[in-house]
Amino acid sequence: MLHASLEMTMGIRLVFATIVVGWLWVDMIVVMGDVGTATSYDPPYLPTRCPGYSRERFPGDGLFAAASNGVWDNGAACGRKYRLRCLSGLRRPCKDNTITVEVVDLCRDNPCQSTLALSNKAFDAISTIPNTKINIEFAQI
């Protein structure tokens, strides 16, 4: 009887440990990005500081961004893709969406007002309030 009880206790511990490890693994995957800010920027989106970008070369879904100096990396950011989501902002602007944007330009403002300046369509996909600054989590993919 004691042996069966001990086996049951060990089994419960093993299941619990598996659940905890699985939860931690998922949590690590979800939270492996940087935290920054995002604003929107208006057209015209051309010309850009990234060589070779024309109207035909822009992402067809309209989800693109201009990078601040910290992300720009002397132009190496051109063509990089970032997965991002809204974390917070004034008046709770966040939509429960994660989007992928492609860097097509250097931020026009100097200094840039945010980490990433998103196209209007990209910004609208993650924020309910236009023309505001939001906190984002982003990761290069």
mmCIF file of C-alpha atoms in Angstrom:
data_model
loop_
_atom_site.group_PDB
_atom_site.id
_atom_site.type_symbol
_atom_site.label_atom_id
_atom_site.label_comp_id
_atom_site.label_asym_id
_atom_site.label_seq_id
_atom_site.Cartn_x
_atom_site.Cartn_y
_atom_site.Cartn_z
ATOM 1 C CA MET A 1 0.000 0.000 0.000
ATOM 2 C CA LEU A 2 2.827 2.398 0.899
ATOM 3 C CA HIS A 3 4.606 1.542 -2.354
ATOM 4 C CA ALA A 4 1.488 2.357 -4.450
ATOM 5 C CA SER A 5 1.022 5.646 -2.582
ATOM 6 C CA LEU A 6 4.652 6.581 -3.175
ATOM 7 C CA GLU A 7 4.334 5.816 -6.901
ATOM 8 C CA MET A 8 1.208 7.959 -7.132
ATOM 9 C CA THR A 9 2.949 10.874 -5.378
ATOM 10 C CA MET A 10 5.941 10.580 -7.715
ATOM 11 C CA GLY A 11 3.607 10.486 -10.726
ATOM 12 C CA ILE A 12 1.820 13.633 -9.607
ATOM 13 C CA ARG A 13 5.146 15.393 -9.074
ATOM 14 C CA LEU A 14 6.331 14.366 -12.537
ATOM 15 C CA VAL A 15 3.152 15.677 -14.183
ATOM 16 C CA PHE A 16 3.391 18.926 -12.218
ATOM 17 C CA ALA A 17 7.077 19.379 -13.141
ATOM 18 C CA THR A 18 6.290 18.744 -16.812
ATOM 19 C CA ILE A 19 3.538 21.364 -16.764
ATOM 20 C CA VAL A 20 5.772 23.939 -15.072
ATOM 21 C CA VAL A 21 8.664 23.357 -17.478
ATOM 22 C CA GLY A 22 6.300 23.558 -20.460
ATOM 23 C CA TRP A 23 4.801 26.797 -19.182
ATOM 24 C CA LEU A 24 8.246 28.336 -18.670
ATOM 25 C CA TRP A 25 9.305 27.276 -22.172
ATOM 26 C CA VAL A 26 6.253 28.913 -23.759
ATOM 27 C CA ASP A 27 6.772 32.031 -21.641
ATOM 28 C CA MET A 28 10.393 32.278 -22.834
ATOM 29 C CA ILE A 29 9.357 32.008 -26.483
ATOM 30 C CA VAL A 30 6.708 34.721 -26.160
ATOM 31 C CA VAL A 31 8.886 37.216 -24.267
ATOM 32 C CA MET A 32 12.095 37.157 -26.283
ATOM 33 C CA GLY A 33 11.721 40.625 -27.801
ATOM 34 C CA ASP A 34 12.865 44.144 -27.079
ATOM 35 C CA VAL A 35 10.612 46.822 -25.670
ATOM 36 C CA GLY A 36 10.310 50.160 -27.436
ATOM 37 C CA THR A 37 7.806 52.667 -28.759
ATOM 38 C CA ALA A 38 5.882 53.122 -31.996
ATOM 39 C CA THR A 39 4.186 56.005 -33.737
ATOM 40 C CA SER A 40 2.573 56.231 -37.160
ATOM 41 C CA TYR A 41 3.784 58.191 -40.142
ATOM 42 C CA ASP A 42 1.852 59.488 -43.107
ATOM 43 C CA PRO A 43 2.423 59.171 -46.849
ATOM 44 C CA PRO A 44 4.172 59.852 -49.092
ATOM 45 C CA TYR A 45 6.264 56.805 -48.258
ATOM 46 C CA LEU A 46 8.558 57.278 -51.260
ATOM 47 C CA PRO A 47 11.420 57.946 -51.693
ATOM 48 C CA THR A 48 13.049 55.902 -48.936
ATOM 49 C CA ARG A 49 16.586 55.703 -47.582
ATOM 50 C CA CYS A 50 16.652 51.969 -48.339
ATOM 51 C CA PRO A 51 18.156 51.359 -51.781
ATOM 52 C CA GLY A 52 16.025 49.624 -54.361
ATOM 53 C CA TYR A 53 12.628 50.317 -52.810
ATOM 54 C CA SER A 54 9.970 51.403 -55.270
ATOM 55 C CA ARG A 55 6.199 51.223 -55.207
ATOM 56 C CA GLU A 56 6.376 47.660 -56.560
ATOM 57 C CA ARG A 57 8.882 46.579 -53.901
ATOM 58 C CA PHE A 58 6.858 47.725 -50.859
ATOM 59 C CA PRO A 59 5.148 45.009 -48.821
ATOM 60 C CA GLY A 60 1.799 44.347 -50.493
ATOM 61 C CA ASP A 61 -0.070 44.175 -47.204
ATOM 62 C CA GLY A 62 0.957 47.744 -46.301
ATOM 63 C CA LEU A 63 2.656 46.642 -43.072
ATOM 64 C CA PHE A 64 6.019 48.412 -43.024
ATOM 65 C CA ALA A 65 8.076 50.704 -40.823
ATOM 66 C CA ALA A 66 10.743 53.360 -40.697
ATOM 67 C CA ALA A 67 13.509 52.664 -38.186
ATOM 68 C CA SER A 68 14.978 54.995 -35.583
ATOM 69 C CA ASN A 69 18.762 55.417 -35.442
ATOM 70 C CA GLY A 70 19.000 52.703 -32.773
ATOM 71 C CA VAL A 71 17.428 50.123 -35.099
ATOM 72 C CA TRP A 72 18.725 51.563 -38.394
ATOM 73 C CA ASP A 73 22.237 50.112 -37.974
ATOM 74 C CA ASN A 74 23.746 52.280 -40.749
ATOM 75 C CA GLY A 75 21.176 50.968 -43.233
ATOM 76 C CA ALA A 76 21.580 47.282 -42.386
ATOM 77 C CA ALA A 77 17.976 47.341 -41.096
ATOM 78 C CA CYS A 78 16.626 47.711 -44.645
ATOM 79 C CA GLY A 79 14.478 44.695 -45.414
ATOM 80 C CA ARG A 80 14.555 43.335 -41.860
ATOM 81 C CA LYS A 81 11.274 42.018 -40.567
ATOM 82 C CA TYR A 82 10.040 42.529 -37.038
ATOM 83 C CA ARG A 83 7.168 40.857 -35.258
ATOM 84 C CA LEU A 84 5.563 43.317 -32.877
ATOM 85 C CA ARG A 85 2.617 43.872 -30.603
ATOM 86 C CA CYS A 86 1.231 46.776 -28.620
ATOM 87 C CA LEU A 87 1.883 46.605 -24.874
ATOM 88 C CA SER A 88 0.352 49.830 -23.540
ATOM 89 C CA GLY A 89 -0.315 53.503 -24.067
ATOM 90 C CA LEU A 90 -2.514 56.367 -22.976
ATOM 91 C CA ARG A 91 -6.235 55.543 -22.978
ATOM 92 C CA ARG A 92 -5.592 51.803 -23.524
ATOM 93 C CA PRO A 93 -5.040 51.830 -27.293
ATOM 94 C CA CYS A 94 -3.883 48.233 -27.765
ATOM 95 C CA LYS A 95 -5.593 45.759 -30.023
ATOM 96 C CA ASP A 96 -4.894 42.111 -29.339
ATOM 97 C CA ASN A 97 -2.919 41.640 -32.561
ATOM 98 C CA THR A 98 0.623 40.700 -33.447
ATOM 99 C CA ILE A 99 1.878 41.930 -36.807
ATOM 100 C CA THR A 100 5.011 41.618 -38.903
ATOM 101 C CA VAL A 101 6.484 44.752 -40.466
ATOM 102 C CA GLU A 102 9.368 45.244 -42.873
ATOM 103 C CA VAL A 103 11.806 48.137 -42.464
ATOM 104 C CA VAL A 104 11.733 50.243 -45.626
ATOM 105 C CA ASP A 105 13.122 53.585 -44.458
ATOM 106 C CA LEU A 106 14.952 55.618 -41.839
ATOM 107 C CA CYS A 107 12.672 57.657 -39.597
ATOM 108 C CA ARG A 108 12.106 61.115 -41.124
ATOM 109 C CA ASP A 109 12.215 62.980 -37.801
ATOM 110 C CA ASN A 110 15.584 63.655 -36.235
ATOM 111 C CA PRO A 111 15.568 62.578 -33.504
ATOM 112 C CA CYS A 112 12.905 60.006 -34.214
ATOM 113 C CA GLN A 113 9.937 60.200 -31.838
ATOM 114 C CA SER A 114 9.796 56.400 -31.447
ATOM 115 C CA THR A 115 11.750 53.204 -31.948
ATOM 116 C CA LEU A 116 9.701 52.337 -35.048
ATOM 117 C CA ALA A 117 7.504 54.670 -37.093
ATOM 118 C CA LEU A 118 4.803 52.443 -38.573
ATOM 119 C CA SER A 119 2.841 52.927 -41.761
ATOM 120 C CA ASN A 120 -0.712 54.026 -41.034
ATOM 121 C CA LYS A 121 -2.032 50.577 -41.933
ATOM 122 C CA ALA A 122 0.453 48.831 -39.612
ATOM 123 C CA PHE A 123 -0.293 51.223 -36.754
ATOM 124 C CA ASP A 124 -4.052 50.801 -37.212
ATOM 125 C CA ALA A 125 -3.605 47.028 -36.993
ATOM 126 C CA ILE A 126 -2.322 47.217 -33.403
ATOM 127 C CA SER A 127 -3.782 50.459 -31.988
ATOM 128 C CA THR A 128 -7.348 51.729 -31.686
ATOM 129 C CA ILE A 129 -6.133 55.330 -31.330
ATOM 130 C CA PRO A 130 -4.368 56.947 -34.303
ATOM 131 C CA ASN A 131 -1.605 59.545 -33.949
ATOM 132 C CA THR A 132 -0.425 58.528 -30.503
ATOM 133 C CA LYS A 133 2.721 56.928 -29.118
ATOM 134 C CA ILE A 134 2.423 53.357 -27.876
ATOM 135 C CA ASN A 135 4.740 50.960 -26.089
ATOM 136 C CA ILE A 136 5.566 47.872 -28.117
ATOM 137 C CA GLU A 137 7.393 44.598 -27.838
ATOM 138 C CA PHE A 138 9.295 43.728 -31.010
ATOM 139 C CA ALA A 139 11.641 41.014 -32.197
ATOM 140 C CA GLN A 140 13.531 40.548 -35.435
ATOM 141 C CA ILE A 141 12.408 37.451 -37.345
#
